[in-house]
GROMACS .gro file of C-alpha atoms in nm:
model
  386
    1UNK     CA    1   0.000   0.000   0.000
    2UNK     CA    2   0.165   0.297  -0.115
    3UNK     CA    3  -0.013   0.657   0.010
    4UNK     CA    4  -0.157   0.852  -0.330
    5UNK     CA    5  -0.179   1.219  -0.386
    6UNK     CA    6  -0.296   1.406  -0.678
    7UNK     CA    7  -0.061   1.665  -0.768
    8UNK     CA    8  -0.100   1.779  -1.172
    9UNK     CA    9   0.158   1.924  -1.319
   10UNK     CA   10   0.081   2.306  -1.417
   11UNK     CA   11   0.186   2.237  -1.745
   12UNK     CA   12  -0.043   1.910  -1.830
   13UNK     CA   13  -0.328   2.184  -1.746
   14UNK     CA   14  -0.214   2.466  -1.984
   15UNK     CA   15  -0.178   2.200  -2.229
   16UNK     CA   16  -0.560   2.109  -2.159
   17UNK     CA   17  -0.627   2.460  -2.225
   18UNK     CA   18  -0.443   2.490  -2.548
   19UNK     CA   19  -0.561   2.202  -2.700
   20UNK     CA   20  -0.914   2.303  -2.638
   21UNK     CA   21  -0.869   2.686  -2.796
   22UNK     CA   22  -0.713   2.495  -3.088
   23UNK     CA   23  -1.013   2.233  -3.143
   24UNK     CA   24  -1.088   2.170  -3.499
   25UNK     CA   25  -1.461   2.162  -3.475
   26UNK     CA   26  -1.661   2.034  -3.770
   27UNK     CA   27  -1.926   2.257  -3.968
   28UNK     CA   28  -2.278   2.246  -4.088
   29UNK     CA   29  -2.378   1.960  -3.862
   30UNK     CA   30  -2.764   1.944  -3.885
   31UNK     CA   31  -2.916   2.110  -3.623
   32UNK     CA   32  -3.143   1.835  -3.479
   33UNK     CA   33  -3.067   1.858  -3.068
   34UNK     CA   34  -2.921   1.538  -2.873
   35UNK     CA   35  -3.063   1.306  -3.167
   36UNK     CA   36  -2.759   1.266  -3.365
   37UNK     CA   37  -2.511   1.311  -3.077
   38UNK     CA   38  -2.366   1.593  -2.852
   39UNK     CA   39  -2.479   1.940  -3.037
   40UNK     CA   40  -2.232   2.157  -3.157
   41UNK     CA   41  -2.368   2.482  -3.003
   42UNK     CA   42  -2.383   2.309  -2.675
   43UNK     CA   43  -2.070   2.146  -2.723
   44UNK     CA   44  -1.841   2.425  -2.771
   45UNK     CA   45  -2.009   2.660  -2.489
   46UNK     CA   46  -1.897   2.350  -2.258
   47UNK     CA   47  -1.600   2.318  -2.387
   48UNK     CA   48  -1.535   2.757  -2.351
   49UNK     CA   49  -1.620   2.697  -2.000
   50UNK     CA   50  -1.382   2.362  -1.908
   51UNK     CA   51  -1.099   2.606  -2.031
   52UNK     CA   52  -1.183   2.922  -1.875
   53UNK     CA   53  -1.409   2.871  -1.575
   54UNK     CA   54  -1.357   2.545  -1.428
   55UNK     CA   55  -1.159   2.478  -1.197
   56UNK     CA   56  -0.933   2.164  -1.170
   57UNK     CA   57  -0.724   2.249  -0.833
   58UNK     CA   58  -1.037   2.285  -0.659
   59UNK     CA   59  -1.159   1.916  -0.777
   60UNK     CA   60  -0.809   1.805  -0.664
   61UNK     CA   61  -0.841   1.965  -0.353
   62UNK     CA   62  -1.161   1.761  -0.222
   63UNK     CA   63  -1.029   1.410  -0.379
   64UNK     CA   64  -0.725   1.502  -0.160
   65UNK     CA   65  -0.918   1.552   0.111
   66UNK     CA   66  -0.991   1.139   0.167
   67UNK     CA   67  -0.706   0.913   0.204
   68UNK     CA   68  -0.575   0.774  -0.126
   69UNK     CA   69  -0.346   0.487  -0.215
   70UNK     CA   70  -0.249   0.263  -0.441
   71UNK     CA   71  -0.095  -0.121  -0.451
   72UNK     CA   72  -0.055  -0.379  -0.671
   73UNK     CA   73  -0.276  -0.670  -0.697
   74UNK     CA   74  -0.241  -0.962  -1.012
   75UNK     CA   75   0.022  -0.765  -1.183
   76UNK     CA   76  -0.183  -0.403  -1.206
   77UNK     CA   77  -0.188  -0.119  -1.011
   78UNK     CA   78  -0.547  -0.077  -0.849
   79UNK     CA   79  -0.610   0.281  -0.692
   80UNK     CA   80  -0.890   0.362  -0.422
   81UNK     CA   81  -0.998   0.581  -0.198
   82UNK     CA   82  -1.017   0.519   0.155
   83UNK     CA   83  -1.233   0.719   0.390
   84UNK     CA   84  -1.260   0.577   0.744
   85UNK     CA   85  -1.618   0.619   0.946
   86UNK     CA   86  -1.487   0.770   1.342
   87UNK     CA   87  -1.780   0.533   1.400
   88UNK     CA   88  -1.632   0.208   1.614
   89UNK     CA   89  -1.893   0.028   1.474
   90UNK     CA   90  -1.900   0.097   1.111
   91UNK     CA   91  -1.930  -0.155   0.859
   92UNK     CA   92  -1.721  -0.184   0.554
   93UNK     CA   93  -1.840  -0.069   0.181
   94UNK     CA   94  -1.672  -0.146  -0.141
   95UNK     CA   95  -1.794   0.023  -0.415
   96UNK     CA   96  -1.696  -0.004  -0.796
   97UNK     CA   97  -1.796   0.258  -1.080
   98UNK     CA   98  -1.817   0.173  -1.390
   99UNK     CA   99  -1.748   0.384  -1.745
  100UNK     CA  100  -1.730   0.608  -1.798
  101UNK     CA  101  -1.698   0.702  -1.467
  102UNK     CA  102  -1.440   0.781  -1.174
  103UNK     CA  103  -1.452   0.798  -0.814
  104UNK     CA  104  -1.528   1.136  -0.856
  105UNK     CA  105  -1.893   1.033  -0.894
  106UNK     CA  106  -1.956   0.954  -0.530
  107UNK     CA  107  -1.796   1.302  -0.371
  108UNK     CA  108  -2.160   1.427  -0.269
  109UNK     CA  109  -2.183   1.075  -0.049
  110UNK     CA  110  -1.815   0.964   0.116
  111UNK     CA  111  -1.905   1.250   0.389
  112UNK     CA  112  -2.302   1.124   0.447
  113UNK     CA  113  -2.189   0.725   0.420
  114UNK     CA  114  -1.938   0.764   0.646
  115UNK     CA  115  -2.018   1.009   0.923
  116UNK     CA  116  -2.406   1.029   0.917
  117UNK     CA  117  -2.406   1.173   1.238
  118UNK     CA  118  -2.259   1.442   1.090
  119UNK     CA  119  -2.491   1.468   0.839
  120UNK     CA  120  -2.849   1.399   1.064
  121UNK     CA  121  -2.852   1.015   1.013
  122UNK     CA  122  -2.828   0.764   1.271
  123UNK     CA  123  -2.469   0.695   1.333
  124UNK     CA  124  -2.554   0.298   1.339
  125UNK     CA  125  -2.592   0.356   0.959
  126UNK     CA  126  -2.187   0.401   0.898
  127UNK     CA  127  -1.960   0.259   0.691
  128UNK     CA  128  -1.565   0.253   0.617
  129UNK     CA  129  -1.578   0.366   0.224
  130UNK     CA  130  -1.381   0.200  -0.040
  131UNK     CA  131  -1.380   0.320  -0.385
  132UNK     CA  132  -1.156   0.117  -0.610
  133UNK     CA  133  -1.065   0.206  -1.006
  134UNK     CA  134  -1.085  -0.076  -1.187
  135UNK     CA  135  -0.720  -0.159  -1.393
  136UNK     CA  136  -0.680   0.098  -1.661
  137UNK     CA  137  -0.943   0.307  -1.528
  138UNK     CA  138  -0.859   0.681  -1.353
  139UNK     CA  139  -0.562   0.702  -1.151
  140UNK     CA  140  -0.545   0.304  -1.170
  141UNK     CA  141  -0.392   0.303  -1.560
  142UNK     CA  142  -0.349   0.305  -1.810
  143UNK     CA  143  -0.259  -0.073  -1.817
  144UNK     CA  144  -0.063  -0.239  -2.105
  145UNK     CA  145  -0.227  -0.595  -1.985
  146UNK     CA  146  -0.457  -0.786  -2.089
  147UNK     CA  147  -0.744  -1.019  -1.977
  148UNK     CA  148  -0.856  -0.780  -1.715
  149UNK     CA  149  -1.235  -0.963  -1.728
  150UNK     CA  150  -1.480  -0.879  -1.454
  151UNK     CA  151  -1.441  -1.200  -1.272
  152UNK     CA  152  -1.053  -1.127  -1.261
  153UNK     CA  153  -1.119  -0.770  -1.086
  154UNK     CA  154  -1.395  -0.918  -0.879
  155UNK     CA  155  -1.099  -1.122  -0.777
  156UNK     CA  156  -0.841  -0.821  -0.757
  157UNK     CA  157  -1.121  -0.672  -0.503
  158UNK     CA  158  -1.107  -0.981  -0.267
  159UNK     CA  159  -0.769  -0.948  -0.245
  160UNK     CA  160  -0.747  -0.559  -0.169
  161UNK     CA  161  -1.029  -0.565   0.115
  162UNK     CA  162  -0.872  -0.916   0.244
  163UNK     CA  163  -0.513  -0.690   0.243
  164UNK     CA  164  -0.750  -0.389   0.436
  165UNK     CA  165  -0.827  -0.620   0.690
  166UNK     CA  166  -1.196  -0.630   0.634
  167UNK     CA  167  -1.306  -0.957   0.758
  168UNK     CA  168  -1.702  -0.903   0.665
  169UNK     CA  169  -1.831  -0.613   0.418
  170UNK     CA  170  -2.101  -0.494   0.171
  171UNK     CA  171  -2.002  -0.455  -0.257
  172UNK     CA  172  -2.172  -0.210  -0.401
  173UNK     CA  173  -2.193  -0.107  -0.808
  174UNK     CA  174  -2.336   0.012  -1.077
  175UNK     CA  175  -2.295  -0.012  -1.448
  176UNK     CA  176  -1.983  -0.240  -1.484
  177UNK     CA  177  -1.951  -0.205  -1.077
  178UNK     CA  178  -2.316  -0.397  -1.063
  179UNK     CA  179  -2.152  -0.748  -1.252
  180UNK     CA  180  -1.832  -0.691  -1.047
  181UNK     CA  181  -1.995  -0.652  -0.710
  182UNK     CA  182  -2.203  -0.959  -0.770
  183UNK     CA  183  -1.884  -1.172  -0.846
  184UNK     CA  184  -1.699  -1.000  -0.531
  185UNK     CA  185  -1.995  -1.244  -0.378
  186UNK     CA  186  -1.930  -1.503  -0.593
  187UNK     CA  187  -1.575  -1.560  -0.555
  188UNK     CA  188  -1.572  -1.407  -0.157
  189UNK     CA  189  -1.914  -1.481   0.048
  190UNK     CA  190  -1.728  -1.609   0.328
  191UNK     CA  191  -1.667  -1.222   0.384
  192UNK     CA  192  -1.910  -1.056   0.170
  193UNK     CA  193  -2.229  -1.007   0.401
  194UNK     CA  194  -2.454  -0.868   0.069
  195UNK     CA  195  -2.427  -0.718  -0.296
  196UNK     CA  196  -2.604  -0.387  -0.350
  197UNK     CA  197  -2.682  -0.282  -0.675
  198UNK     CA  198  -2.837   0.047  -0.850
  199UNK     CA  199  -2.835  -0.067  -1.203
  200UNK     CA  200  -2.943  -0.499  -1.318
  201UNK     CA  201  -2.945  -0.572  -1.659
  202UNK     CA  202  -3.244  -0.830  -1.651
  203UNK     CA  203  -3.384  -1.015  -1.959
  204UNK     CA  204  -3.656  -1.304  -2.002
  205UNK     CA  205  -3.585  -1.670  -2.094
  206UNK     CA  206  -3.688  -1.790  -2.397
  207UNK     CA  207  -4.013  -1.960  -2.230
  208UNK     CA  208  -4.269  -1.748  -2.396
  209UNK     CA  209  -4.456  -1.764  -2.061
  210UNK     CA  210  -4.197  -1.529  -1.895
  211UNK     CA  211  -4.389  -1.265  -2.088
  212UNK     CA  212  -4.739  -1.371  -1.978
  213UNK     CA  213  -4.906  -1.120  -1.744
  214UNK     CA  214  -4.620  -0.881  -1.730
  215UNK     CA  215  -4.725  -0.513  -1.613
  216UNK     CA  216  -4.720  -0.209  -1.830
  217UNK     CA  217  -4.488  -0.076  -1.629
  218UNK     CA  218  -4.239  -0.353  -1.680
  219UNK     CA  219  -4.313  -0.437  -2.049
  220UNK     CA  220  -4.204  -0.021  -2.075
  221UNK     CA  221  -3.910  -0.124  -1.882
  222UNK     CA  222  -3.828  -0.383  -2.139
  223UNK     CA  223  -3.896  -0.115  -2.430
  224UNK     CA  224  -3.624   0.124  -2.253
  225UNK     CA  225  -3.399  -0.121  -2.226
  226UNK     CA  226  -3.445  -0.226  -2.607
  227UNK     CA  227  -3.406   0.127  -2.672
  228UNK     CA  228  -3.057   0.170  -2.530
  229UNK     CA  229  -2.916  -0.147  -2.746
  230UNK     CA  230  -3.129  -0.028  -3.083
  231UNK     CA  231  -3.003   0.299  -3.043
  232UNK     CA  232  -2.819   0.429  -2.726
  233UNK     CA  233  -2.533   0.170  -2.710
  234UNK     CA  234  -2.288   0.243  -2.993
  235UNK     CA  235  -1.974   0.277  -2.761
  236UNK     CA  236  -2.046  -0.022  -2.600
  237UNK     CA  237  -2.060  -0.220  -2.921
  238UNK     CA  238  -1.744  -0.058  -3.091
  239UNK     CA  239  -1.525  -0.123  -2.736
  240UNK     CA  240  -1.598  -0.462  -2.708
  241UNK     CA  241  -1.475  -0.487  -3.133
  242UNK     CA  242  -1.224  -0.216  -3.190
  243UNK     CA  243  -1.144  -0.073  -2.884
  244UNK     CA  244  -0.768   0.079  -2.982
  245UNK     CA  245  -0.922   0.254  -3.278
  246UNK     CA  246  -1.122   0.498  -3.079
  247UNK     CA  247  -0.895   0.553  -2.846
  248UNK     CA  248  -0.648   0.766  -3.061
  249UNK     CA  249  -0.866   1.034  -3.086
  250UNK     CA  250  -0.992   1.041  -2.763
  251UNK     CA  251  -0.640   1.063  -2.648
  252UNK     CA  252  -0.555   1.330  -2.854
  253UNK     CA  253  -0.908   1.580  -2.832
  254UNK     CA  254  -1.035   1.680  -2.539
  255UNK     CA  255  -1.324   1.812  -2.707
  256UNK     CA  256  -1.351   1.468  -2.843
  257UNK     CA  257  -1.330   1.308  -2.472
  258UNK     CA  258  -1.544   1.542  -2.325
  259UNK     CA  259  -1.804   1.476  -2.621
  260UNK     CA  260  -1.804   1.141  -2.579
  261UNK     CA  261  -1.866   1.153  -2.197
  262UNK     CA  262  -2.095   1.406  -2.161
  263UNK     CA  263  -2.335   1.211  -2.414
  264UNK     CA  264  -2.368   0.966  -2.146
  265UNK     CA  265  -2.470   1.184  -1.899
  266UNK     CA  266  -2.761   1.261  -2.093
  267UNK     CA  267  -2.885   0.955  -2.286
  268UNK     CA  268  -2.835   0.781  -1.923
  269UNK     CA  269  -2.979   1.007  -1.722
  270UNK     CA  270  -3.347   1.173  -1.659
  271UNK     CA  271  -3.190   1.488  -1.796
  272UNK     CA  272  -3.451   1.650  -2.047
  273UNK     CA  273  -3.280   1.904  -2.316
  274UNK     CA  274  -2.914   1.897  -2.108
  275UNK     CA  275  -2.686   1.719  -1.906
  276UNK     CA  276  -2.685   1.951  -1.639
  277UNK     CA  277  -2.991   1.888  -1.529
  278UNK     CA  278  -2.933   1.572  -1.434
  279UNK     CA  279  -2.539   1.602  -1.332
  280UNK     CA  280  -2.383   1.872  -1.171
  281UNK     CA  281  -2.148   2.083  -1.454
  282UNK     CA  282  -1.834   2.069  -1.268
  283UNK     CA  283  -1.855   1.704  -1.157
  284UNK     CA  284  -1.917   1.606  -1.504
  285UNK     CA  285  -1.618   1.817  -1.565
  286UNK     CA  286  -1.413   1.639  -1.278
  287UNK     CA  287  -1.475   1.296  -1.459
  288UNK     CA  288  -1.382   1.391  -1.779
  289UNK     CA  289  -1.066   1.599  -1.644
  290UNK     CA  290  -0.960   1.289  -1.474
  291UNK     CA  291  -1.004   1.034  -1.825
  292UNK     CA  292  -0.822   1.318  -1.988
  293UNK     CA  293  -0.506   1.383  -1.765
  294UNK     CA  294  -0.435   0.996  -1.686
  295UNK     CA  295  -0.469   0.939  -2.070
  296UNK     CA  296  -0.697   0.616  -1.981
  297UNK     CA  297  -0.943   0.651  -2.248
  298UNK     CA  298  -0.809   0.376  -2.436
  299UNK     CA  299  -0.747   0.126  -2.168
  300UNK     CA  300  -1.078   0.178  -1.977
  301UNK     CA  301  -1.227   0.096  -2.288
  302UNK     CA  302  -1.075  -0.262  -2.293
  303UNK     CA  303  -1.288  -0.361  -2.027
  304UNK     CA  304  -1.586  -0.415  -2.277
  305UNK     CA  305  -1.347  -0.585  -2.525
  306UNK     CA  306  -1.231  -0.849  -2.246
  307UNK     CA  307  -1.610  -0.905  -2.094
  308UNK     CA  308  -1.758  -0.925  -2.460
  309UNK     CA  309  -1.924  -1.276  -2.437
  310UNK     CA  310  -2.110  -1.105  -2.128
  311UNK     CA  311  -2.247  -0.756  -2.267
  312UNK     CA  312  -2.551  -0.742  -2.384
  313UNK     CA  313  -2.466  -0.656  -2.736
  314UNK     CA  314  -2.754  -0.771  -2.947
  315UNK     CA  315  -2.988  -0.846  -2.695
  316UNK     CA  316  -3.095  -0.875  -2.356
  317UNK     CA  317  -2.887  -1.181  -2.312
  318UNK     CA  318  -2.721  -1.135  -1.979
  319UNK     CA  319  -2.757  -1.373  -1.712
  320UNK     CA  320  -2.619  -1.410  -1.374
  321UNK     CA  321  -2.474  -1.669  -1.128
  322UNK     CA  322  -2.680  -1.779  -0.882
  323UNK     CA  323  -2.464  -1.523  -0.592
  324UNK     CA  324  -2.506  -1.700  -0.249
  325UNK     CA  325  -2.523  -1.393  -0.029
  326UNK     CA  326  -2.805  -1.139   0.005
  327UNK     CA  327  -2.882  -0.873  -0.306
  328UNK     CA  328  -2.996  -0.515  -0.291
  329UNK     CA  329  -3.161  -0.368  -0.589
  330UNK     CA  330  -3.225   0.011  -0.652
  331UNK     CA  331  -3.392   0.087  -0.962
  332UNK     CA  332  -3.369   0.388  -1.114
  333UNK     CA  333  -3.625   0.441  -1.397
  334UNK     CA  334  -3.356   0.637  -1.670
  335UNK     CA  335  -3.085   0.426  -1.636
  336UNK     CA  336  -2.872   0.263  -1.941
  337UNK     CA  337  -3.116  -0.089  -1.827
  338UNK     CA  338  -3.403  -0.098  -1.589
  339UNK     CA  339  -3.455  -0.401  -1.416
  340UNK     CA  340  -3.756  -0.566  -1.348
  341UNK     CA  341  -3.792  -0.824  -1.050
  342UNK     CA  342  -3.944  -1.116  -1.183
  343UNK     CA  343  -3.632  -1.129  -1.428
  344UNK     CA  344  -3.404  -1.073  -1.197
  345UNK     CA  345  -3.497  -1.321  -0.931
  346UNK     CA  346  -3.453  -1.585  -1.192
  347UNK     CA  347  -3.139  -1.550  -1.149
  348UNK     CA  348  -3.082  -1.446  -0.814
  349UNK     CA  349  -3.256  -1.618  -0.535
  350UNK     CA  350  -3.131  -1.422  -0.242
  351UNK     CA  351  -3.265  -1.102  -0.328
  352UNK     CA  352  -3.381  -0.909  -0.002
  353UNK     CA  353  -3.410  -0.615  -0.098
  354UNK     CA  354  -3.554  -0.419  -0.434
  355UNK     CA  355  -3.669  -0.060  -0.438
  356UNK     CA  356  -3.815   0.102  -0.756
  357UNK     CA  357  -3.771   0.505  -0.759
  358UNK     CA  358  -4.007   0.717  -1.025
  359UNK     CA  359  -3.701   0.921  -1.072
  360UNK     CA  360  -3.289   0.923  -1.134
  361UNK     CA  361  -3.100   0.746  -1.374
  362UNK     CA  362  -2.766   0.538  -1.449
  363UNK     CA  363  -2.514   0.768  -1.234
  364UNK     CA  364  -2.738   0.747  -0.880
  365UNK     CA  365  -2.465   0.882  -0.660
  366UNK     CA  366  -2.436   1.228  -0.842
  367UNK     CA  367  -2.775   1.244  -0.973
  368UNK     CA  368  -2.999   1.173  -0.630
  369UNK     CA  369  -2.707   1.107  -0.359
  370UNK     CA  370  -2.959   1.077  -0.078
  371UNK     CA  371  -3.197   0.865  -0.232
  372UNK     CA  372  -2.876   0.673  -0.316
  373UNK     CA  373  -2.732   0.675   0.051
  374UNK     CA  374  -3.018   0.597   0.190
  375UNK     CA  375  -3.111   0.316   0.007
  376UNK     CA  376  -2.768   0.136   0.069
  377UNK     CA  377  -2.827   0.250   0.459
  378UNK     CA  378  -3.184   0.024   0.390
  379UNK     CA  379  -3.013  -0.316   0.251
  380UNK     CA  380  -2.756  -0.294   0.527
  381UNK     CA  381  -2.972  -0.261   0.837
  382UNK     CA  382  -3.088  -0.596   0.698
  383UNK     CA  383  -2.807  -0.772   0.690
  384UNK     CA  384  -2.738  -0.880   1.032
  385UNK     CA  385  -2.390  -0.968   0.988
  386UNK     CA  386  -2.263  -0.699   0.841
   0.00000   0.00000   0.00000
């Protein structure tokens, strides 16, 4: 365990700057909003305001503000954040992002998961905060290797909490985090008292009668989720093919980085004509500062490439082991995939624990951090050996 601290080089961030005054920005795009893609307009008053207005050092500041580190586990180096409750009896969360994403997304949380009776909660509801980047992700890459699948990290986050000294604690994830946290159970439920989850990729068999006497509410669950993979999902499908060819000119624009973020944040989010009203500017700004400066846009990517035969590329195909330890579900109705129960339990027989919000989306923590906090508080209280 080696102690971390973010300290950018003045010059990396006048190089930001420069490249963005000298973007190359295409013309006479047809003016048709978010339906072809980030708008121009939008786009380059963004961009104008990453350059001039936002401000880095202060992002840098409150990361440093938690303990970081890094170690190596399996032959990569794994960064996290580590932010001790002054509880005695706090239990332990691990919790994975997923992309494109950073552990910048759960700032607005560390302080209410850890210290709630700072924060009005009931101090009974605190935790010891973990917040690993996945290999080649963040300040954890880039990473030359290869065969980084999810059930290797799930593996690689054993190890780390076992090397912690956590002998019992809680994995927590979303996006890719949600299939890593349930194989942290898998591969660990001699320590792992429960999986929580705020985004489940759930699909039907192919027993017609899955179908029979499904809600409206779910069967529009199923058309949102059909609507991501017919038209939302293009970066998924060209990572898990060509993942090095994107990755040159995300490397080299960060117009073109920021672009291809900031579309996430609002196809995958309840955000109505712009990001922003979903995700908070300088946040978004934070995660795509962070994919930019550690030049890990091409080896975060690879996690789709090495997890292929598990993405749902062409369908709604994914299934999951049977995870012997107790599952949490939060579903949020605008994420990438919306879950729907009697999918889901299929699959996973110990689930004790599903809530269904009318509003938020694929990024929970920075979109609604207290419905977020307090739904992990929920699945924990029931878990009595936690």
């Amino acid at each position: 365990m080696r102690a971390f601290r973010i300290e950018t080089p003045q010059a990396e961030l006048d190089d930001l700057k420069r490249r963005i005054a000298g973007t190359r920005w295409p013309e006479n795009l047809p003016e048709t909003g978010w339906d072809r893609g980030v708008p121009t307009a939008y786009l380059k008053e963004l961009a104008e305001y990453w350059a001039t207005e936002y401000d880095w050092r202060a992002a840098e500041a409150r990361l440093n503000a938690y303990p970081q580190f890094t170690t190596e586990i399996d032959g990569a180096t794994v960064y996290f954040l580590h932010a001790r409750s002054p509880e005695p009896g706090a239990r332990a969360l691990l919790i994975t992002h997923g992309w494109p994403g950073s552990v910048a997304e759960f700032l607005d949380v560390i302080g209410p998961l850890t210290d709630p009776r700072a924060h009005g909660g009931d101090p009974a509801d605190a935790f010891h905060v973990v917040l690993a980047s996945m290999p080649g992700y963040g300040f954890s890459g880039p990473h030359p290797g290869t065969g980084w699948t999810l059930l290797r990290v799930a593996s690689a986050w054993a190890e780390l909490m076992s090397r912690l000294g956590y002998e019992r604690y809680i994995a927590q994830g979303g996006d890719f985090g949600a299939p890593v946290s349930l194989l942290v159970g898998l591969v660990d439920p001699e320590h792992v008292s429960g999986v929580h989850l705020n985004m489940l990729t759930t699909t039907p068999s192919d027993d017609p009668a899955d179908l029979i006497g499904l809600s409206e509410q779910d069967q529009a669950r199923m058309a949102h989720s059909q609507r991501f993979l017919d038209h939302l999902s293009g970066t998924m499908k060209l990572h898990s093919t060509r993942p090095h060819t994107v990755a040159y000119a995300l490397t080299d624009s960060p117009v073109g980085q920021l672009a291809y973020i900031v579309e996430k944040f609002m196809d995958w989010t309840d955000a109505v004509k712009v990001p922003e009203e979903a995700i908070d500017r300088d946040l978004m700004l934070t995660i795509a500062t962070i994919f930019w400066l550690t030049g890990t846009a091409g080896s975060s990517n690879q996690m789709y490439y090495e997890s292929a035969e598990q993405l749902p590329i062409n369908a709604l195909t994914g299934r999951y082991p049977a995870v012997p330890v107790p599952v949490g579900v939060a579903v949020f109705p605008h994420a990438a995939f919306v879950a729907i129960r009697r999918f889901a339990e299929r699959d996973l027989p110990r689930i004790v624990h599903w809530t269904e919000y009318d509003h938020g989306g694929h990024f929970a923590a920075m979109e609604e951090p207290d419905l977020f906090v307090d739904d992990v508080r929920a699945f924990a209280r029931l878990l009595a050996d936690a």
